[in-house]
Amino acid sequence: MNAAASPAGLAATWDLRQGERELLLSCLGCIALGFVLVLGSEHAAGRQLTVSAVLPLLVYGLSLIGLHLALVLLRFRGDQVLTAVVACLAGFGLLAQYRMGAFAGTLGADDPELYLIPAGFAALLVTAVAGANGRYRWLAKGLWLWAGVSLLLLVVLLVTGTRFRGAVYALGFTTPTEVLKVTVILGLAAYLERHARTLARWHPRFPLLPPLRALWPLLVFWVLLVGLLALQRDLGMIVILSVVLVLLLVRATGRVGYFGYGLLAAAGAGALLLTFFAHGQRRVEAWLDPFQDPTGDGWQILQGLSGMYAGGLWGEGFGNGSPEYTPIARSDFIYAVIGEELGFLGCVLVALFFLILVQRGIMIAGQARTDFGRLLAAGLTTVLAVQTLLNLGGVTKAIPLTGITLPFISHGGASLLTTFSVVGLLLAISDGQVGAARRPARTVKRAAAVDATPPAPVPAPRPVERPARPRRRPAEPKTP
Amino acid sequence: MTVSTPLQLFGALVDSAAWPALRIILHLAFFAAAVIILWRIWTRLAGAKARPGQTLQLFAALPMAGVAAAFLGVLLYQASWQLTGLFRPEFVAFMQSHDRREFNPAHRIQRGRILDRHGQVLAESQERDGRVYRVYPFGRAFAHTVGYSDPRFGAIGAEAAANAQLNGATPEVLASWGELGRQLLTKDKRPRGQDLELTLDAELQLLALQLLGSRHGAVVLLRPADGALLVLANNPAFDPNRLSPALFSGPAAGTPLLNRATQGLYPPGSVFKVVLAAAAIESGFNGTLNCPAGGYTTSSRYPPIRDHDYYTAAKAGRTWTGHGNLNLTTALVESSNVFFAQLGVRLGHDSFAGAGERFQFDRQVRLYPGTDRYGNLSTGRLPRFARNDLYGLAQASIGQGRVLATPGHLATIAAAVANRGLAMRPRLLAQEPPAPLGQYMAEQTAARLAQILRKVVTTGTGRGIDGPQLAIAGKTGTAQNPRGAAHSWFIGFAPAAAPTLAVAVLVEHGGYGSSAAAPIARDLLLKAMELENAR
């Protein structure tokens, strides 16, 4: 995982990424097995199989191979498990979408559905390579750009978008707000990197008082953001971004007090939303007691759960269930489809893949060389984790429905591309070690600090050791 | 079949008999592949962690533990639906009625039985040729109370009200948790729903129906102390074993679908005088009223309300001189219309409305717990009069005019008199704890009323059913109605000194209460007492 610091030749990178290669190939094998299963069920159900039916698997396999070869060719040294996990999750998504009839009818080589996953991998590749070698730190400069773009996007969408089922959609039913998951986090990480020290300085005499002077631009931005999102009734996005805000504040400043204010704000906002938005109110009621109105508000969640109950432990088998009885199964309720066809075991597998994804993100955040990288990686990982948990929790009735997609698996181009880009950024940060190596002064200081405790032998090819404590270090003049 | 391309070969394979087995193998292989990937990642990460300086640190461990705990929580909660969903009766009921997935095991749950208080089977599921049928051994005898559960016609009665319990299992129903595990692994979920015990007594119910014979009517027998319904019999009824669309299409002759005991609204006639007598006692009325043979009216424009003795005498060509001055006891014992019509007007509109309120008219009382859509007990309808409508009030005071009541509610009123004025909510499910419905009258009022009602049977209109075996107290009723002969009523309780049973009998167009309804009540009470003493 850790890159060799010496100039890497093509052969060296080929060897280095052997682990990724193996994982990707197993992943391809696994998805191929599932694909045969789905194809068989389609045929058994009386659908005519043509050569084009195999196209999705072919395109998927080619994109995995292409991704790997490109990473090797570009001497990419970032995380290898992350790409494999994303490939697996995307494969699950492919199977589930294929099964739900995403590629039904006349499937030709020009079907845009076919290129969603390759496009995702391309987005991942581009962001990872573009930001590699520490280049991602340039993104910190665009602090006000990110903030401006985020708000502008929301305003434009509110003016031009069309409403459907309460939410706002742009042209062609896309949801451009997905981009906020990247832009807002970028802006947040940049802001916190700049002001972490002042934000950590709470009032000396009133220890409960946060430094409002450093906080107010952030708060104003946030109020605008949440307000605009509330107008769009994008409750899920509000939750995701706000959780990231609080966690990053704590992470950047080491001040646990921000948690407390976060909880207070969450309680207040929750009460406010529930009193003013009938939409949210109904969802909470449907969540608390779906049997109150089983054929109305509780219908979707109960149909999803019925499918899962029917699936039981093993599942009905890919292609053998009847997930079409669950409304909007392809996007928000894709997890219920997996539960129905792969059973509880399949759900556990999916959850484990997501857990590994989060684990990689957390490790990358811990190993990043710059404050910005640490914060950005932590923020992006939190986005993925919260989004996944909101979706899983909503579908299983553990929490109210928020109408949020499951990363990599749910249907939806904008969501898919965004999550792939998020992983691309994480990969870029994981490749960022070299940037720090270029600055020997800092490295020596840190290495010394580590060595001071137990004189642990440092392996020769890895002169750079990661710091022992995650505490925010005093801000140093950054050389971009 | 010619096989030329790999795709056709695959198609042939899928069509072959080996596909179901192959499908399961592929399914397991898919799981295995995913597990192998996870295993490889795990060894890789574990190996990476083993390097010096790479140990998992608090800043990484804490959020990771949090996320892992959240995932675990979601998965566990999911399992409570996906794996042990049959412990959620409402969920199972939802799936049975709304899930169209044929492979859903909820559709193969064997519905629980419905039993009477002694374990007699009133409804059970039987499997014939791989299909499950609902069988009602007593046919039409319990049609309204037990109801039916039919894939075409839905469900009513206890079948509908306790649907969740009948379908849902509890851990105790399964032999053990091991059995649950076996069912999960083999996907052979065939739980049996829970049995439902009713308070009804099949023997008494059958007797009541036998006593009614071919006459239309309803019989209600309950225990005053706890509201447990022993008999809730209706005639005519329908056979829940043989439901047909014709039964539901339009008003059938005799309206067999109507649950007369709980929903049938009838003029109560003289039995309503019990309500008025209670109101009079509570208002402190202690005098006498003159009851001439000429009857009583509020205005010369309306025909006078007369006593039945007048009509009997007129029929026989005799002249009747009237009751003269009557006190409350004698008036109730003789069931004097003239007395109670005057009494009602004397007490006034407010007092009348107050009595209706206290006796909980114009209500729906739920017989089953939970949903109120099935099997409510309608108490009746009490009209609201204009201030100057005294004749209406006089008519209502003798249970005529626009006053309507159900046999079930009148039985509850009799039970309240027997239970020191406290009405217990009538209930059908044995598992349900007794609950009070309302204090219909003060304890002393009830005691005095009980004495008068006993006197009705010993010396008054009900003396025909008095016998040495059982001291019955009660009130007869003969309710005029526009559709034919008068309805015959009897409400009462026994034994008079320490009542354990309360009854209401209605025989549609049965004539005098003393001749049709009262003997049924007597025979039923005798049998019930006999059974009670035998047990």
JSON list of N, CA, C and O in Angstrom, two decimals, chain A residues 356-400:
[
{"chain": "A", "resi": 356, "resn": "ILE", "atom": "N", "xyz": [-15.64, -1.97, 4.90]},
{"chain": "A", "resi": 356, "resn": "ILE", "atom": "CA", "xyz": [-14.24, -1.90, 4.47]},
{"chain": "A", "resi": 356, "resn": "ILE", "atom": "C", "xyz": [-13.97, -0.56, 3.79]},
{"chain": "A", "resi": 356, "resn": "ILE", "atom": "O", "xyz": [-12.94, 0.07, 4.00]},
{"chain": "A", "resi": 357, "resn": "LEU", "atom": "N", "xyz": [-14.95, -0.15, 2.98]},
{"chain": "A", "resi": 357, "resn": "LEU", "atom": "CA", "xyz": [-14.82, 1.15, 2.32]},
{"chain": "A", "resi": 357, "resn": "LEU", "atom": "C", "xyz": [-14.59, 2.25, 3.34]},
{"chain": "A", "resi": 357, "resn": "LEU", "atom": "O", "xyz": [-13.68, 3.08, 3.20]},
{"chain": "A", "resi": 358, "resn": "VAL", "atom": "N", "xyz": [-15.41, 2.25, 4.39]},
{"chain": "A", "resi": 358, "resn": "VAL", "atom": "CA", "xyz": [-15.29, 3.28, 5.42]},
{"chain": "A", "resi": 358, "resn": "VAL", "atom": "C", "xyz": [-13.95, 3.13, 6.15]},
{"chain": "A", "resi": 358, "resn": "VAL", "atom": "O", "xyz": [-13.27, 4.13, 6.44]},
{"chain": "A", "resi": 359, "resn": "GLN", "atom": "N", "xyz": [-13.58, 1.89, 6.40]},
{"chain": "A", "resi": 359, "resn": "GLN", "atom": "CA", "xyz": [-12.31, 1.66, 7.10]},
{"chain": "A", "resi": 359, "resn": "GLN", "atom": "C", "xyz": [-11.15, 2.23, 6.29]},
{"chain": "A", "resi": 359, "resn": "GLN", "atom": "O", "xyz": [-10.26, 2.89, 6.82]},
{"chain": "A", "resi": 360, "resn": "ARG", "atom": "N", "xyz": [-11.17, 2.00, 4.97]},
{"chain": "A", "resi": 360, "resn": "ARG", "atom": "CA", "xyz": [-10.10, 2.53, 4.13]},
{"chain": "A", "resi": 360, "resn": "ARG", "atom": "C", "xyz": [-10.10, 4.05, 4.21]},
{"chain": "A", "resi": 360, "resn": "ARG", "atom": "O", "xyz": [-9.04, 4.68, 4.33]},
{"chain": "A", "resi": 361, "resn": "GLY", "atom": "N", "xyz": [-11.29, 4.63, 4.14]},
{"chain": "A", "resi": 361, "resn": "GLY", "atom": "CA", "xyz": [-11.38, 6.09, 4.19]},
{"chain": "A", "resi": 361, "resn": "GLY", "atom": "C", "xyz": [-10.80, 6.63, 5.48]},
{"chain": "A", "resi": 361, "resn": "GLY", "atom": "O", "xyz": [-10.04, 7.61, 5.48]},
{"chain": "A", "resi": 362, "resn": "ILE", "atom": "N", "xyz": [-11.13, 5.98, 6.58]},
{"chain": "A", "resi": 362, "resn": "ILE", "atom": "CA", "xyz": [-10.64, 6.45, 7.88]},
{"chain": "A", "resi": 362, "resn": "ILE", "atom": "C", "xyz": [-9.12, 6.32, 7.94]},
{"chain": "A", "resi": 362, "resn": "ILE", "atom": "O", "xyz": [-8.41, 7.23, 8.42]},
{"chain": "A", "resi": 363, "resn": "MET", "atom": "N", "xyz": [-8.60, 5.20, 7.42]},
{"chain": "A", "resi": 363, "resn": "MET", "atom": "CA", "xyz": [-7.15, 5.04, 7.43]},
{"chain": "A", "resi": 363, "resn": "MET", "atom": "C", "xyz": [-6.47, 6.10, 6.57]},
{"chain": "A", "resi": 363, "resn": "MET", "atom": "O", "xyz": [-5.45, 6.67, 6.95]},
{"chain": "A", "resi": 364, "resn": "ILE", "atom": "N", "xyz": [-7.06, 6.36, 5.41]},
{"chain": "A", "resi": 364, "resn": "ILE", "atom": "CA", "xyz": [-6.47, 7.37, 4.52]},
{"chain": "A", "resi": 364, "resn": "ILE", "atom": "C", "xyz": [-6.48, 8.72, 5.21]},
{"chain": "A", "resi": 364, "resn": "ILE", "atom": "O", "xyz": [-5.50, 9.47, 5.16]},
{"chain": "A", "resi": 365, "resn": "ALA", "atom": "N", "xyz": [-7.60, 9.01, 5.90]},
{"chain": "A", "resi": 365, "resn": "ALA", "atom": "CA", "xyz": [-7.67, 10.28, 6.62]},
{"chain": "A", "resi": 365, "resn": "ALA", "atom": "C", "xyz": [-6.59, 10.34, 7.69]},
{"chain": "A", "resi": 365, "resn": "ALA", "atom": "O", "xyz": [-6.00, 11.40, 7.94]},
{"chain": "A", "resi": 366, "resn": "GLY", "atom": "N", "xyz": [-6.32, 9.21, 8.31]},
{"chain": "A", "resi": 366, "resn": "GLY", "atom": "CA", "xyz": [-5.32, 9.20, 9.37]},
{"chain": "A", "resi": 366, "resn": "GLY", "atom": "C", "xyz": [-3.90, 9.32, 8.84]},
{"chain": "A", "resi": 366, "resn": "GLY", "atom": "O", "xyz": [-3.03, 9.86, 9.52]},
{"chain": "A", "resi": 367, "resn": "GLN", "atom": "N", "xyz": [-3.69, 8.82, 7.63]},
{"chain": "A", "resi": 367, "resn": "GLN", "atom": "CA", "xyz": [-2.33, 8.79, 7.12]},
{"chain": "A", "resi": 367, "resn": "GLN", "atom": "C", "xyz": [-1.99, 9.97, 6.23]},
{"chain": "A", "resi": 367, "resn": "GLN", "atom": "O", "xyz": [-0.85, 10.10, 5.79]},
{"chain": "A", "resi": 368, "resn": "ALA", "atom": "N", "xyz": [-3.01, 10.79, 5.95]},
{"chain": "A", "resi": 368, "resn": "ALA", "atom": "CA", "xyz": [-2.76, 11.91, 5.05]},
{"chain": "A", "resi": 368, "resn": "ALA", "atom": "C", "xyz": [-1.72, 12.84, 5.67]},
{"chain": "A", "resi": 368, "resn": "ALA", "atom": "O", "xyz": [-1.61, 12.96, 6.89]},
{"chain": "A", "resi": 369, "resn": "ARG", "atom": "N", "xyz": [-0.97, 13.50, 4.80]},
{"chain": "A", "resi": 369, "resn": "ARG", "atom": "CA", "xyz": [0.18, 14.29, 5.27]},
{"chain": "A", "resi": 369, "resn": "ARG", "atom": "C", "xyz": [-0.21, 15.72, 5.62]},
{"chain": "A", "resi": 369, "resn": "ARG", "atom": "O", "xyz": [0.56, 16.42, 6.26]},
{"chain": "A", "resi": 370, "resn": "THR", "atom": "N", "xyz": [-1.33, 16.18, 5.14]},
{"chain": "A", "resi": 370, "resn": "THR", "atom": "CA", "xyz": [-1.67, 17.57, 5.41]},
{"chain": "A", "resi": 370, "resn": "THR", "atom": "C", "xyz": [-2.99, 17.64, 6.15]},
{"chain": "A", "resi": 370, "resn": "THR", "atom": "O", "xyz": [-3.81, 16.72, 6.08]},
{"chain": "A", "resi": 371, "resn": "ASP", "atom": "N", "xyz": [-3.18, 18.75, 6.83]},
{"chain": "A", "resi": 371, "resn": "ASP", "atom": "CA", "xyz": [-4.45, 18.96, 7.52]},
{"chain": "A", "resi": 371, "resn": "ASP", "atom": "C", "xyz": [-5.61, 18.91, 6.55]},
{"chain": "A", "resi": 371, "resn": "ASP", "atom": "O", "xyz": [-6.63, 18.31, 6.81]},
{"chain": "A", "resi": 372, "resn": "PHE", "atom": "N", "xyz": [-5.40, 19.57, 5.40]},
{"chain": "A", "resi": 372, "resn": "PHE", "atom": "CA", "xyz": [-6.46, 19.59, 4.41]},
{"chain": "A", "resi": 372, "resn": "PHE", "atom": "C", "xyz": [-6.80, 18.18, 3.97]},
{"chain": "A", "resi": 372, "resn": "PHE", "atom": "O", "xyz": [-7.96, 17.81, 3.87]},
{"chain": "A", "resi": 373, "resn": "GLY", "atom": "N", "xyz": [-5.77, 17.39, 3.70]},
{"chain": "A", "resi": 373, "resn": "GLY", "atom": "CA", "xyz": [-5.99, 16.02, 3.26]},
{"chain": "A", "resi": 373, "resn": "GLY", "atom": "C", "xyz": [-6.71, 15.21, 4.31]},
{"chain": "A", "resi": 373, "resn": "GLY", "atom": "O", "xyz": [-7.66, 14.48, 4.01]},
{"chain": "A", "resi": 374, "resn": "ARG", "atom": "N", "xyz": [-6.27, 15.37, 5.55]},
{"chain": "A", "resi": 374, "resn": "ARG", "atom": "CA", "xyz": [-6.92, 14.65, 6.64]},
{"chain": "A", "resi": 374, "resn": "ARG", "atom": "C", "xyz": [-8.40, 15.01, 6.73]},
{"chain": "A", "resi": 374, "resn": "ARG", "atom": "O", "xyz": [-9.27, 14.14, 6.79]},
{"chain": "A", "resi": 375, "resn": "LEU", "atom": "N", "xyz": [-8.66, 16.32, 6.73]},
{"chain": "A", "resi": 375, "resn": "LEU", "atom": "CA", "xyz": [-10.04, 16.77, 6.87]},
{"chain": "A", "resi": 375, "resn": "LEU", "atom": "C", "xyz": [-10.88, 16.35, 5.67]},
{"chain": "A", "resi": 375, "resn": "LEU", "atom": "O", "xyz": [-12.02, 15.89, 5.81]},
{"chain": "A", "resi": 376, "resn": "LEU", "atom": "N", "xyz": [-10.29, 16.52, 4.48]},
{"chain": "A", "resi": 376, "resn": "LEU", "atom": "CA", "xyz": [-11.05, 16.19, 3.27]},
{"chain": "A", "resi": 376, "resn": "LEU", "atom": "C", "xyz": [-11.39, 14.70, 3.26]},
{"chain": "A", "resi": 376, "resn": "LEU", "atom": "O", "xyz": [-12.54, 14.31, 3.01]},
{"chain": "A", "resi": 377, "resn": "ALA", "atom": "N", "xyz": [-10.38, 13.86, 3.55]},
{"chain": "A", "resi": 377, "resn": "ALA", "atom": "CA", "xyz": [-10.62, 12.42, 3.54]},
{"chain": "A", "resi": 377, "resn": "ALA", "atom": "C", "xyz": [-11.64, 12.04, 4.60]},
{"chain": "A", "resi": 377, "resn": "ALA", "atom": "O", "xyz": [-12.56, 11.24, 4.34]},
{"chain": "A", "resi": 378, "resn": "ALA", "atom": "N", "xyz": [-11.51, 12.64, 5.78]},
{"chain": "A", "resi": 378, "resn": "ALA", "atom": "CA", "xyz": [-12.48, 12.34, 6.84]},
{"chain": "A", "resi": 378, "resn": "ALA", "atom": "C", "xyz": [-13.88, 12.77, 6.42]},
{"chain": "A", "resi": 378, "resn": "ALA", "atom": "O", "xyz": [-14.86, 12.04, 6.62]},
{"chain": "A", "resi": 379, "resn": "GLY", "atom": "N", "xyz": [-13.97, 13.94, 5.81]},
{"chain": "A", "resi": 379, "resn": "GLY", "atom": "CA", "xyz": [-15.27, 14.45, 5.38]},
{"chain": "A", "resi": 379, "resn": "GLY", "atom": "C", "xyz": [-15.90, 13.57, 4.32]},
{"chain": "A", "resi": 379, "resn": "GLY", "atom": "O", "xyz": [-17.08, 13.20, 4.41]},
{"chain": "A", "resi": 380, "resn": "LEU", "atom": "N", "xyz": [-15.10, 13.21, 3.31]},
{"chain": "A", "resi": 380, "resn": "LEU", "atom": "CA", "xyz": [-15.64, 12.38, 2.23]},
{"chain": "A", "resi": 380, "resn": "LEU", "atom": "C", "xyz": [-16.06, 11.01, 2.74]},
{"chain": "A", "resi": 380, "resn": "LEU", "atom": "O", "xyz": [-17.10, 10.46, 2.35]},
{"chain": "A", "resi": 381, "resn": "THR", "atom": "N", "xyz": [-15.23, 10.46, 3.63]},
{"chain": "A", "resi": 381, "resn": "THR", "atom": "CA", "xyz": [-15.58, 9.15, 4.21]},
{"chain": "A", "resi": 381, "resn": "THR", "atom": "C", "xyz": [-16.88, 9.26, 4.99]},
{"chain": "A", "resi": 381, "resn": "THR", "atom": "O", "xyz": [-17.75, 8.37, 4.92]},
{"chain": "A", "resi": 382, "resn": "THR", "atom": "N", "xyz": [-17.01, 10.34, 5.74]},
{"chain": "A", "resi": 382, "resn": "THR", "atom": "CA", "xyz": [-18.25, 10.53, 6.51]},
{"chain": "A", "resi": 382, "resn": "THR", "atom": "C", "xyz": [-19.44, 10.61, 5.58]},
{"chain": "A", "resi": 382, "resn": "THR", "atom": "O", "xyz": [-20.51, 10.05, 5.87]},
{"chain": "A", "resi": 383, "resn": "VAL", "atom": "N", "xyz": [-19.27, 11.31, 4.45]},
{"chain": "A", "resi": 383, "resn": "VAL", "atom": "CA", "xyz": [-20.38, 11.40, 3.48]},
{"chain": "A", "resi": 383, "resn": "VAL", "atom": "C", "xyz": [-20.81, 10.00, 3.06]},
{"chain": "A", "resi": 383, "resn": "VAL", "atom": "O", "xyz": [-22.00, 9.66, 3.10]},
{"chain": "A", "resi": 384, "resn": "LEU", "atom": "N", "xyz": [-19.84, 9.18, 2.68]},
{"chain": "A", "resi": 384, "resn": "LEU", "atom": "CA", "xyz": [-20.18, 7.82, 2.23]},
{"chain": "A", "resi": 384, "resn": "LEU", "atom": "C", "xyz": [-20.83, 7.02, 3.35]},
{"chain": "A", "resi": 384, "resn": "LEU", "atom": "O", "xyz": [-21.84, 6.34, 3.14]},
{"chain": "A", "resi": 385, "resn": "ALA", "atom": "N", "xyz": [-20.24, 7.10, 4.55]},
{"chain": "A", "resi": 385, "resn": "ALA", "atom": "CA", "xyz": [-20.76, 6.30, 5.66]},
{"chain": "A", "resi": 385, "resn": "ALA", "atom": "C", "xyz": [-22.18, 6.73, 6.02]},
{"chain": "A", "resi": 385, "resn": "ALA", "atom": "O", "xyz": [-23.08, 5.89, 6.18]},
{"chain": "A", "resi": 386, "resn": "VAL", "atom": "N", "xyz": [-22.39, 8.06, 6.14]},
{"chain": "A", "resi": 386, "resn": "VAL", "atom": "CA", "xyz": [-23.72, 8.53, 6.55]},
{"chain": "A", "resi": 386, "resn": "VAL", "atom": "C", "xyz": [-24.75, 8.22, 5.48]},
{"chain": "A", "resi": 386, "resn": "VAL", "atom": "O", "xyz": [-25.86, 7.77, 5.77]},
{"chain": "A", "resi": 387, "resn": "GLN", "atom": "N", "xyz": [-24.35, 8.42, 4.22]},
{"chain": "A", "resi": 387, "resn": "GLN", "atom": "CA", "xyz": [-25.30, 8.14, 3.13]},
{"chain": "A", "resi": 387, "resn": "GLN", "atom": "C", "xyz": [-25.70, 6.66, 3.15]},
{"chain": "A", "resi": 387, "resn": "GLN", "atom": "O", "xyz": [-26.88, 6.32, 3.04]},
{"chain": "A", "resi": 388, "resn": "THR", "atom": "N", "xyz": [-24.71, 5.79, 3.31]},
{"chain": "A", "resi": 388, "resn": "THR", "atom": "CA", "xyz": [-25.01, 4.36, 3.35]},
{"chain": "A", "resi": 388, "resn": "THR", "atom": "C", "xyz": [-25.92, 4.02, 4.52]},
{"chain": "A", "resi": 388, "resn": "THR", "atom": "O", "xyz": [-26.93, 3.31, 4.37]},
{"chain": "A", "resi": 389, "resn": "LEU", "atom": "N", "xyz": [-25.57, 4.56, 5.68]},
{"chain": "A", "resi": 389, "resn": "LEU", "atom": "CA", "xyz": [-26.37, 4.22, 6.87]},
{"chain": "A", "resi": 389, "resn": "LEU", "atom": "C", "xyz": [-27.78, 4.78, 6.77]},
{"chain": "A", "resi": 389, "resn": "LEU", "atom": "O", "xyz": [-28.74, 4.13, 7.18]},
{"chain": "A", "resi": 390, "resn": "LEU", "atom": "N", "xyz": [-27.91, 6.00, 6.21]},
{"chain": "A", "resi": 390, "resn": "LEU", "atom": "CA", "xyz": [-29.25, 6.58, 6.06]},
{"chain": "A", "resi": 390, "resn": "LEU", "atom": "C", "xyz": [-30.09, 5.70, 5.15]},
{"chain": "A", "resi": 390, "resn": "LEU", "atom": "O", "xyz": [-31.27, 5.45, 5.41]},
{"chain": "A", "resi": 391, "resn": "ASN", "atom": "N", "xyz": [-29.48, 5.22, 4.07]},
{"chain": "A", "resi": 391, "resn": "ASN", "atom": "CA", "xyz": [-30.25, 4.39, 3.15]},
{"chain": "A", "resi": 391, "resn": "ASN", "atom": "C", "xyz": [-30.61, 3.04, 3.78]},
{"chain": "A", "resi": 391, "resn": "ASN", "atom": "O", "xyz": [-31.77, 2.64, 3.79]},
{"chain": "A", "resi": 392, "resn": "LEU", "atom": "N", "xyz": [-29.61, 2.37, 4.32]},
{"chain": "A", "resi": 392, "resn": "LEU", "atom": "CA", "xyz": [-29.85, 1.06, 4.93]},
{"chain": "A", "resi": 392, "resn": "LEU", "atom": "C", "xyz": [-30.85, 1.17, 6.07]},
{"chain": "A", "resi": 392, "resn": "LEU", "atom": "O", "xyz": [-31.78, 0.36, 6.19]},
{"chain": "A", "resi": 393, "resn": "GLY", "atom": "N", "xyz": [-30.63, 2.17, 6.91]},
{"chain": "A", "resi": 393, "resn": "GLY", "atom": "CA", "xyz": [-31.53, 2.35, 8.05]},
{"chain": "A", "resi": 393, "resn": "GLY", "atom": "C", "xyz": [-32.94, 2.66, 7.60]},
{"chain": "A", "resi": 393, "resn": "GLY", "atom": "O", "xyz": [-33.90, 2.16, 8.17]},
{"chain": "A", "resi": 394, "resn": "GLY", "atom": "N", "xyz": [-33.07, 3.48, 6.56]},
{"chain": "A", "resi": 394, "resn": "GLY", "atom": "CA", "xyz": [-34.40, 3.83, 6.08]},
{"chain": "A", "resi": 394, "resn": "GLY", "atom": "C", "xyz": [-35.13, 2.63, 5.51]},
{"chain": "A", "resi": 394, "resn": "GLY", "atom": "O", "xyz": [-36.30, 2.41, 5.80]},
{"chain": "A", "resi": 395, "resn": "VAL", "atom": "N", "xyz": [-34.44, 1.83, 4.71]},
{"chain": "A", "resi": 395, "resn": "VAL", "atom": "CA", "xyz": [-35.08, 0.69, 4.06]},
{"chain": "A", "resi": 395, "resn": "VAL", "atom": "C", "xyz": [-35.47, -0.38, 5.09]},
{"chain": "A", "resi": 395, "resn": "VAL", "atom": "O", "xyz": [-36.50, -1.03, 4.95]},
{"chain": "A", "resi": 396, "resn": "THR", "atom": "N", "xyz": [-34.65, -0.52, 6.14]},
{"chain": "A", "resi": 396, "resn": "THR", "atom": "CA", "xyz": [-34.96, -1.54, 7.14]},
{"chain": "A", "resi": 396, "resn": "THR", "atom": "C", "xyz": [-35.85, -1.00, 8.25]},
{"chain": "A", "resi": 396, "resn": "THR", "atom": "O", "xyz": [-36.11, -1.69, 9.22]},
{"chain": "A", "resi": 397, "resn": "LYS", "atom": "N", "xyz": [-36.31, 0.24, 8.10]},
{"chain": "A", "resi": 397, "resn": "LYS", "atom": "CA", "xyz": [-37.20, 0.88, 9.07]},
{"chain": "A", "resi": 397, "resn": "LYS", "atom": "C", "xyz": [-36.52, 1.19, 10.40]},
{"chain": "A", "resi": 397, "resn": "LYS", "atom": "O", "xyz": [-37.18, 1.44, 11.40]},
{"chain": "A", "resi": 398, "resn": "ALA", "atom": "N", "xyz": [-35.17, 1.15, 10.41]},
{"chain": "A", "resi": 398, "resn": "ALA", "atom": "CA", "xyz": [-34.48, 1.49, 11.66]},
{"chain": "A", "resi": 398, "resn": "ALA", "atom": "C", "xyz": [-34.59, 2.99, 11.93]},
{"chain": "A", "resi": 398, "resn": "ALA", "atom": "O", "xyz": [-34.61, 3.42, 13.08]},
{"chain": "A", "resi": 399, "resn": "ILE", "atom": "N", "xyz": [-34.63, 3.80, 10.86]},
{"chain": "A", "resi": 399, "resn": "ILE", "atom": "CA", "xyz": [-34.78, 5.25, 10.98]},
{"chain": "A", "resi": 399, "resn": "ILE", "atom": "C", "xyz": [-35.80, 5.70, 9.94]},
{"chain": "A", "resi": 399, "resn": "ILE", "atom": "O", "xyz": [-36.15, 4.92, 9.06]},
{"chain": "A", "resi": 400, "resn": "PRO", "atom": "N", "xyz": [-36.26, 6.96, 10.01]},
{"chain": "A", "resi": 400, "resn": "PRO", "atom": "CA", "xyz": [-37.23, 7.41, 9.00]},
{"chain": "A", "resi": 400, "resn": "PRO", "atom": "C", "xyz": [-36.58, 7.43, 7.60]},
{"chain": "A", "resi": 400, "resn": "PRO", "atom": "O", "xyz": [-35.37, 7.60, 7.48]}
]
